[in-house]
Tab-separated table of C-alpha atoms in Angstrom:
chain	number	residue	atom	x	y	z
A	1	UNK	CA	-0.354	-0.085	-0.494
A	2	UNK	CA	1.413	3.323	-0.837
A	3	UNK	CA	2.893	5.118	2.376
A	4	UNK	CA	2.102	8.436	4.101
A	5	UNK	CA	4.583	10.799	5.202
A	6	UNK	CA	5.261	12.001	8.458
A	7	UNK	CA	7.730	14.179	9.439
A	8	UNK	CA	9.822	16.304	7.313
A	9	UNK	CA	10.212	15.575	3.374
A	10	UNK	CA	13.017	15.724	1.577
A	11	UNK	CA	14.961	14.216	-1.782
A	12	UNK	CA	17.668	13.745	-3.648
A	13	UNK	CA	18.859	14.062	-6.740
A	14	UNK	CA	20.618	12.190	-8.895
A	15	UNK	CA	19.915	11.067	-12.409
A	16	UNK	CA	16.003	11.192	-11.321
A	17	UNK	CA	14.412	12.144	-8.493
A	18	UNK	CA	12.809	10.516	-5.453
A	19	UNK	CA	11.940	11.210	-2.012
A	20	UNK	CA	13.578	10.525	1.507
A	21	UNK	CA	12.192	10.824	4.923
A	22	UNK	CA	13.973	11.582	8.125
A	23	UNK	CA	12.061	10.849	11.672
A	24	UNK	CA	9.160	8.395	10.940
A	25	UNK	CA	7.885	7.026	7.930
A	26	UNK	CA	4.211	5.776	8.435
A	27	UNK	CA	2.375	2.706	5.634
A	28	UNK	CA	-1.113	2.934	5.842
A	29	UNK	CA	-1.787	-0.319	8.031
A	30	UNK	CA	-0.403	2.068	11.104
A	31	UNK	CA	3.111	0.716	11.038
A	32	UNK	CA	6.336	2.668	11.139
A	33	UNK	CA	10.246	2.224	10.141
A	34	UNK	CA	12.512	4.640	12.441
A	35	UNK	CA	13.774	6.345	8.628
A	36	UNK	CA	17.140	7.290	11.336
A	37	UNK	CA	18.091	3.050	11.216
A	38	UNK	CA	16.799	3.240	7.487
A	39	UNK	CA	19.458	6.112	6.285
A	40	UNK	CA	21.845	5.669	8.215
A	41	UNK	CA	22.087	7.890	10.783
A	42	UNK	CA	21.947	5.182	13.593
A	43	UNK	CA	21.666	1.430	13.923
A	44	UNK	CA	23.249	-1.827	12.531
A	45	UNK	CA	23.898	-0.602	8.141
A	46	UNK	CA	25.025	2.831	9.526
A	47	UNK	CA	26.573	5.120	6.325
A	48	UNK	CA	30.767	4.652	7.181
A	49	UNK	CA	30.582	8.784	7.055
A	50	UNK	CA	26.969	10.483	9.167
A	51	UNK	CA	28.459	13.977	8.238
A	52	UNK	CA	28.711	13.327	4.725
A	53	UNK	CA	24.335	11.960	5.356
A	54	UNK	CA	22.243	15.080	3.084
A	55	UNK	CA	20.375	17.559	4.658
A	56	UNK	CA	18.056	20.170	2.911
A	57	UNK	CA	17.598	23.699	4.311
A	58	UNK	CA	14.187	25.306	2.959
A	59	UNK	CA	15.769	28.883	4.249
A	60	UNK	CA	18.734	28.444	2.422
A	61	UNK	CA	18.103	30.698	-0.606
A	62	UNK	CA	20.930	32.277	-3.142
A	63	UNK	CA	20.805	35.019	-5.555
A	64	UNK	CA	21.439	33.678	-9.301
A	65	UNK	CA	25.245	32.778	-10.354
A	66	UNK	CA	26.963	36.334	-11.694
A	67	UNK	CA	29.501	35.216	-14.662
A	68	UNK	CA	32.896	34.582	-13.480
A	69	UNK	CA	36.854	34.341	-14.706
A	70	UNK	CA	37.878	31.076	-15.419
A	71	UNK	CA	41.515	30.007	-15.293
A	72	UNK	CA	41.619	26.876	-16.991
A	73	UNK	CA	45.005	25.489	-15.304
A	74	UNK	CA	45.512	22.447	-18.265
A	75	UNK	CA	47.433	24.993	-19.931
A	76	UNK	CA	49.542	25.221	-18.150
A	77	UNK	CA	50.541	21.630	-17.572
A	78	UNK	CA	53.689	19.451	-18.268
A	79	UNK	CA	52.498	17.404	-21.181
A	80	UNK	CA	55.322	14.875	-19.921
A	81	UNK	CA	52.986	15.030	-15.941
A	82	UNK	CA	56.675	14.405	-14.028
A	83	UNK	CA	54.500	15.729	-10.780
A	84	UNK	CA	51.009	13.864	-11.560
A	85	UNK	CA	52.772	10.238	-12.817
A	86	UNK	CA	56.188	10.462	-11.279
A	87	UNK	CA	58.236	6.928	-11.474
A	88	UNK	CA	56.383	3.893	-9.508
A	89	UNK	CA	52.649	5.245	-10.431
A	90	UNK	CA	51.236	2.328	-12.175
A	91	UNK	CA	48.821	3.299	-14.499
A	92	UNK	CA	46.248	1.323	-16.934
A	93	UNK	CA	44.439	2.462	-20.119
A	94	UNK	CA	40.559	1.468	-19.937
A	95	UNK	CA	40.055	1.414	-23.465
A	96	UNK	CA	42.289	3.613	-25.813
A	97	UNK	CA	40.363	6.488	-25.819
A	98	UNK	CA	38.544	7.075	-22.503
A	99	UNK	CA	39.356	6.125	-19.194
A	100	UNK	CA	42.552	5.288	-17.186
A	101	UNK	CA	42.757	4.216	-13.387
A	102	UNK	CA	45.799	5.183	-11.182
A	103	UNK	CA	48.058	3.943	-8.093
A	104	UNK	CA	50.042	5.534	-6.003
A	105	UNK	CA	50.045	9.233	-6.127
A	106	UNK	CA	48.035	10.635	-3.057
A	107	UNK	CA	45.842	13.710	-5.164
A	108	UNK	CA	45.492	15.697	-1.568
A	109	UNK	CA	49.705	16.180	-2.201
A	110	UNK	CA	49.479	17.475	-5.761
A	111	UNK	CA	51.548	20.440	-5.579
A	112	UNK	CA	50.042	23.183	-7.914
A	113	UNK	CA	52.120	21.708	-10.821
A	114	UNK	CA	50.843	18.229	-10.242
A	115	UNK	CA	46.994	19.781	-10.295
A	116	UNK	CA	47.680	20.886	-13.561
A	117	UNK	CA	48.939	18.785	-14.721
A	118	UNK	CA	45.387	16.908	-13.114
A	119	UNK	CA	44.190	19.632	-15.219
A	120	UNK	CA	45.300	18.666	-18.882
A	121	UNK	CA	45.639	14.658	-18.013
A	122	UNK	CA	42.303	14.512	-17.150
A	123	UNK	CA	41.091	16.709	-20.144
A	124	UNK	CA	43.301	13.789	-22.514
A	125	UNK	CA	42.296	10.621	-20.982
A	126	UNK	CA	37.912	11.854	-20.137
A	127	UNK	CA	37.800	10.040	-16.694
A	128	UNK	CA	40.394	8.787	-14.334
A	129	UNK	CA	39.635	6.510	-11.228
A	130	UNK	CA	42.970	7.492	-8.664
A	131	UNK	CA	43.135	4.056	-6.024
A	132	UNK	CA	43.422	4.453	-2.133
A	133	UNK	CA	43.391	8.083	-2.211
A	134	UNK	CA	42.111	9.610	1.533
A	135	UNK	CA	39.660	12.456	0.221
A	136	UNK	CA	36.528	10.910	1.945
A	137	UNK	CA	38.741	10.803	5.305
A	138	UNK	CA	39.531	14.495	4.671
A	139	UNK	CA	37.761	17.727	6.831
A	140	UNK	CA	34.967	18.441	4.664
A	141	UNK	CA	36.759	22.146	4.048
A	142	UNK	CA	40.025	20.845	3.338
A	143	UNK	CA	38.537	18.185	-0.103
A	144	UNK	CA	36.901	21.492	-1.304
A	145	UNK	CA	40.118	23.983	-0.935
A	146	UNK	CA	41.795	21.335	-3.352
A	147	UNK	CA	38.638	21.546	-5.367
A	148	UNK	CA	38.742	25.280	-5.412
A	149	UNK	CA	41.851	25.373	-7.658
A	150	UNK	CA	40.176	24.472	-10.595
A	151	UNK	CA	37.418	26.483	-10.763
A	152	UNK	CA	34.541	28.268	-9.047
A	153	UNK	CA	32.196	25.791	-6.652
A	154	UNK	CA	29.150	24.748	-8.088
A	155	UNK	CA	25.870	24.896	-5.348
A	156	UNK	CA	23.443	22.222	-6.663
A	157	UNK	CA	19.912	23.672	-6.587
A	158	UNK	CA	18.264	21.051	-5.117
A	159	UNK	CA	20.352	18.712	-4.746
A	160	UNK	CA	21.121	17.305	-0.731
A	161	UNK	CA	24.214	18.527	1.373
A	162	UNK	CA	26.323	17.794	4.046
A	163	UNK	CA	25.318	20.062	6.413
A	164	UNK	CA	26.945	22.924	6.144
A	165	UNK	CA	28.973	22.692	2.519
A	166	UNK	CA	26.303	23.651	-0.135
A	167	UNK	CA	28.966	23.035	-2.138
A	168	UNK	CA	29.408	19.604	-1.505
A	169	UNK	CA	26.798	17.802	-4.183
A	170	UNK	CA	25.694	14.211	-2.368
A	171	UNK	CA	24.557	10.894	-4.694
A	172	UNK	CA	22.613	9.128	-1.820
A	173	UNK	CA	20.553	5.622	-1.718
A	174	UNK	CA	20.487	4.441	1.361
A	175	UNK	CA	19.573	1.148	3.212
A	176	UNK	CA	16.179	0.015	2.232
A	177	UNK	CA	15.673	3.022	-0.723
A	178	UNK	CA	12.636	1.790	-2.991
A	179	UNK	CA	14.060	4.759	-5.537
A	180	UNK	CA	15.274	2.138	-7.824
A	181	UNK	CA	12.389	-0.154	-8.567
A	182	UNK	CA	9.951	2.747	-8.809
A	183	UNK	CA	12.033	3.796	-11.681
A	184	UNK	CA	11.204	0.578	-13.099
A	185	UNK	CA	8.115	1.178	-12.806
A	186	UNK	CA	8.271	3.236	-15.479
A	187	UNK	CA	11.026	2.330	-17.485
A	188	UNK	CA	13.195	-0.752	-18.701
A	189	UNK	CA	17.005	0.898	-17.788
A	190	UNK	CA	17.922	3.104	-14.817
A	191	UNK	CA	21.133	4.705	-17.711
A	192	UNK	CA	20.108	8.565	-17.976
A	193	UNK	CA	23.151	9.825	-20.004
A	194	UNK	CA	23.808	13.270	-19.124
A	195	UNK	CA	27.238	15.573	-18.456
A	196	UNK	CA	25.882	18.087	-15.176
A	197	UNK	CA	24.433	21.671	-14.682
A	198	UNK	CA	24.861	22.153	-18.176
A	199	UNK	CA	21.428	24.660	-17.549
A	200	UNK	CA	24.344	27.028	-16.243
A	201	UNK	CA	25.914	29.804	-18.187
A	202	UNK	CA	29.601	28.177	-17.306
A	203	UNK	CA	28.822	25.341	-16.167
A	204	UNK	CA	31.799	22.488	-14.203
A	205	UNK	CA	35.394	21.247	-15.595
A	206	UNK	CA	37.588	19.309	-13.926
A	207	UNK	CA	34.759	17.362	-11.810
A	208	UNK	CA	35.474	15.014	-8.635
A	209	UNK	CA	33.682	11.678	-6.675
A	210	UNK	CA	34.448	9.908	-4.080
A	211	UNK	CA	32.757	6.512	-2.434
A	212	UNK	CA	31.603	6.088	0.884
A	213	UNK	CA	29.367	3.501	1.301
A	214	UNK	CA	29.524	0.842	-2.892
A	215	UNK	CA	26.978	-2.200	-2.773
A	216	UNK	CA	28.798	-4.855	-2.615
A	217	UNK	CA	28.342	-5.850	-6.610
A	218	UNK	CA	27.067	-3.089	-8.896
A	219	UNK	CA	26.598	1.247	-9.465
A	220	UNK	CA	29.292	1.564	-11.585
A	221	UNK	CA	29.567	4.517	-13.980
A	222	UNK	CA	29.562	4.821	-17.604
A	223	UNK	CA	31.292	7.338	-19.560
A	224	UNK	CA	31.519	8.738	-22.888
A	225	UNK	CA	34.064	10.204	-25.012
A	226	UNK	CA	31.857	13.083	-26.401
A	227	UNK	CA	35.334	14.096	-28.477
A	228	UNK	CA	35.552	10.698	-29.953
A	229	UNK	CA	32.118	10.922	-30.998
A	230	UNK	CA	32.419	14.209	-32.672
A	231	UNK	CA	35.608	11.989	-34.712
A	232	UNK	CA	32.815	9.633	-35.238
A	233	UNK	CA	30.560	11.943	-37.582
A	234	UNK	CA	30.826	12.224	-40.963
A	235	UNK	CA	32.847	15.960	-42.282
A	236	UNK	CA	29.616	16.525	-44.003
A	237	UNK	CA	27.920	16.004	-40.771
A	238	UNK	CA	29.862	17.818	-38.433
A	239	UNK	CA	30.634	20.729	-40.428
A	240	UNK	CA	26.290	21.034	-40.524
A	241	UNK	CA	26.889	20.892	-37.044
A	242	UNK	CA	29.161	23.540	-36.500
A	243	UNK	CA	27.559	26.934	-36.019
A	244	UNK	CA	24.045	25.793	-34.414
A	245	UNK	CA	24.153	26.474	-30.505
A	246	UNK	CA	20.853	24.523	-27.815
A	247	UNK	CA	19.734	25.787	-25.386
A	248	UNK	CA	20.275	23.171	-21.813
A	249	UNK	CA	17.691	23.994	-19.046
A	250	UNK	CA	17.231	23.769	-15.613
A	251	UNK	CA	13.414	24.339	-15.130
A	252	UNK	CA	12.411	20.193	-15.297
A	253	UNK	CA	14.931	19.585	-12.447
A	254	UNK	CA	13.504	22.201	-10.125
A	255	UNK	CA	10.072	21.803	-10.882
A	256	UNK	CA	10.489	17.764	-10.271
A	257	UNK	CA	11.954	18.316	-6.966
A	258	UNK	CA	9.067	20.900	-5.968
A	259	UNK	CA	6.875	18.529	-6.738
A	260	UNK	CA	8.330	16.129	-3.925
A	261	UNK	CA	8.324	18.712	-1.453
A	262	UNK	CA	12.215	19.231	-1.799
A	263	UNK	CA	14.160	22.985	-1.630
A	264	UNK	CA	15.323	25.198	-4.495
A	265	UNK	CA	17.799	26.826	-3.586
A	266	UNK	CA	18.715	29.104	-6.641
A	267	UNK	CA	15.310	30.187	-9.315
A	268	UNK	CA	16.281	27.968	-12.447
A	269	UNK	CA	17.608	28.873	-15.799
A	270	UNK	CA	18.073	28.238	-19.430
A	271	UNK	CA	21.344	29.287	-21.224
A	272	UNK	CA	22.515	28.874	-24.988
A	273	UNK	CA	25.747	26.592	-26.014
A	274	UNK	CA	27.278	25.739	-28.856
A	275	UNK	CA	26.450	22.229	-29.947
A	276	UNK	CA	30.239	21.568	-30.974
A	277	UNK	CA	32.366	22.583	-28.055
A	278	UNK	CA	36.129	22.904	-27.728
A	279	UNK	CA	38.351	22.228	-24.948
A	280	UNK	CA	40.248	25.386	-23.888
A	281	UNK	CA	43.401	22.734	-22.942
A	282	UNK	CA	43.815	19.810	-26.088
A	283	UNK	CA	42.134	22.332	-28.305
A	284	UNK	CA	39.404	18.957	-29.305
A	285	UNK	CA	35.980	19.459	-30.057
A	286	UNK	CA	33.163	17.501	-28.731
A	287	UNK	CA	29.971	16.932	-28.666
A	288	UNK	CA	27.804	19.379	-25.907
A	289	UNK	CA	24.731	17.896	-26.054
A	290	UNK	CA	22.891	15.581	-23.440
A	291	UNK	CA	19.148	14.054	-22.652
A	292	UNK	CA	18.801	15.548	-19.065
A	293	UNK	CA	18.968	19.213	-20.014
A	294	UNK	CA	19.217	19.896	-23.853
A	295	UNK	CA	15.849	21.370	-25.057
A	296	UNK	CA	16.130	22.123	-28.407
A	297	UNK	CA	18.180	23.649	-31.425
A	298	UNK	CA	17.356	27.275	-32.171
A	299	UNK	CA	16.659	28.015	-35.158
A	300	UNK	CA	14.823	24.648	-35.973
A	301	UNK	CA	11.064	23.742	-36.216
A	302	UNK	CA	10.315	20.816	-33.765
A	303	UNK	CA	10.846	18.033	-35.608
A	304	UNK	CA	14.064	18.757	-37.024
A	305	UNK	CA	15.465	19.714	-33.825
A	306	UNK	CA	14.312	16.420	-32.649
A	307	UNK	CA	15.321	14.701	-34.808
A	308	UNK	CA	18.880	15.869	-34.623
A	309	UNK	CA	18.932	15.714	-31.141
A	310	UNK	CA	17.786	12.080	-31.024
A	311	UNK	CA	20.005	11.085	-33.548
A	312	UNK	CA	23.032	12.774	-31.787
A	313	UNK	CA	21.624	10.918	-27.632
A	314	UNK	CA	21.412	7.682	-29.161
A	315	UNK	CA	24.538	7.506	-31.562
A	316	UNK	CA	26.853	9.058	-27.639
A	317	UNK	CA	24.799	6.076	-25.802
A	318	UNK	CA	25.421	3.555	-28.602
A	319	UNK	CA	28.891	4.217	-28.681
A	320	UNK	CA	30.336	0.882	-26.598
A	321	UNK	CA	33.601	1.385	-28.622
A	322	UNK	CA	34.146	4.930	-26.721
A	323	UNK	CA	32.988	4.324	-23.345
A	324	UNK	CA	34.763	2.908	-20.084
A	325	UNK	CA	33.265	1.698	-17.399
A	326	UNK	CA	34.049	2.722	-13.804
A	327	UNK	CA	34.314	-0.256	-10.991
A	328	UNK	CA	34.249	1.586	-7.942
A	329	UNK	CA	36.334	0.178	-5.540
A	330	UNK	CA	37.095	1.777	-1.519
A	331	UNK	CA	39.553	4.892	-1.480
A	332	UNK	CA	38.690	5.714	-5.558
A	333	UNK	CA	38.198	8.778	-6.732
A	334	UNK	CA	37.146	9.470	-9.727
A	335	UNK	CA	37.363	12.705	-11.556
A	336	UNK	CA	35.936	13.146	-14.971
A	337	UNK	CA	36.231	16.361	-17.493
A	338	UNK	CA	32.670	17.159	-17.742
A	339	UNK	CA	33.051	18.916	-20.811
A	340	UNK	CA	33.902	16.473	-23.067
A	341	UNK	CA	32.147	13.459	-21.172
A	342	UNK	CA	28.532	12.163	-20.610
A	343	UNK	CA	27.925	9.648	-17.542
A	344	UNK	CA	25.054	7.557	-15.951
A	345	UNK	CA	25.185	5.647	-12.497
A	346	UNK	CA	24.193	2.417	-12.935
A	347	UNK	CA	21.796	1.026	-10.128
A	348	UNK	CA	21.642	-2.758	-10.477
A	349	UNK	CA	22.428	-2.792	-6.729
A	350	UNK	CA	20.716	-5.482	-5.076
A	351	UNK	CA	19.842	-5.935	-1.318
A	352	UNK	CA	18.933	-2.422	-0.477
A	353	UNK	CA	22.462	-1.964	0.223
A	354	UNK	CA	23.595	1.913	0.307
A	355	UNK	CA	25.258	4.148	-2.580
A	356	UNK	CA	27.052	6.871	-1.192
A	357	UNK	CA	29.470	9.317	-2.875
A	358	UNK	CA	29.982	13.340	-2.530
A	359	UNK	CA	30.867	15.449	-5.660
A	360	UNK	CA	33.105	18.199	-6.126
A	361	UNK	CA	31.829	20.334	-8.765
A	362	UNK	CA	34.513	23.793	-9.988
A	363	UNK	CA	32.906	25.175	-12.770
A	364	UNK	CA	34.202	26.613	-15.725
A	365	UNK	CA	34.511	28.737	-19.420
A	366	UNK	CA	31.231	29.374	-20.865
A	367	UNK	CA	31.126	27.219	-23.510
A	368	UNK	CA	32.400	28.054	-27.138
A	369	UNK	CA	33.361	27.018	-30.381
A	370	UNK	CA	35.997	27.403	-33.059
A	371	UNK	CA	35.159	26.847	-36.741
A	372	UNK	CA	34.968	23.711	-38.315
A	373	UNK	CA	38.690	22.488	-40.257
A	374	UNK	CA	38.099	19.604	-41.801
């Protein structure tokens, strides 16, 4: 039977939105569940990092984001990566064009030169899994300090955050959470390809995601190489895409949160971005549209716009030969470049296990395009 909610209703937003309650969760037959136990605040299945459990402050509101001057540190990097990948570091490439796994260095100990190299290396490899990291055990303020080198922190309009740290976005599904089952009532898959917050005038760039709790198996994250996706197109089609812009909307995300009685930290925005953007450090061109936030191509009729956008979405979603799969391990920090990738979580774990991650999301430059070069 459908439950009724008692107490404060809150919400977690990943690729979809769902409800959590802190306090009591009351079934219609009168029984109740202690949600402090189910969400991990106490009990045998408590979260490993209680200070990272999500909170929502309904009084927390922010003004519209103002433009800022982003500095791309990847342009300053030594391309031989002596500070990021010194002798003794283990590097395994997951595919030829996207995805690497690195062991033997500590991200929190990098010098500024090492951070410059990190920005370039991640831009080149698109997504990198750094193993045996200490990010989760650092004070949250220190983790944020390391991330701030790469840009202004993005504060998500609806996501749960650790208390007092709105710059951290949490991806949390607690013990016994039914969001996957609810999603699969209406969809055949939990896959939802997207780039983060592309509705912002200056969407995120170098992005950090680190694991706090993981299920025994499942819950991997897939990434697609948007540079390779662009290169796979015919020159004639590439040329046609150049000069086109599309709208990216955050309205639907905020509206979905409102329906579920969640918070709205800022008014939602719509921005226009080129369909083909250029990376400032590598000069590579990448497709920059995604099914979650892109709405229409400017200057085209709806049927024309829908046909082109759907082709591009399918092209990237089905491009298994330019995708990488990241398997989470304890102590993993995954760093990716949101400008040249899309990603999706896989909600395929069983037995209602906890999956809990924290994201640091520095914003980058306003997307721009350089001329078609054949």
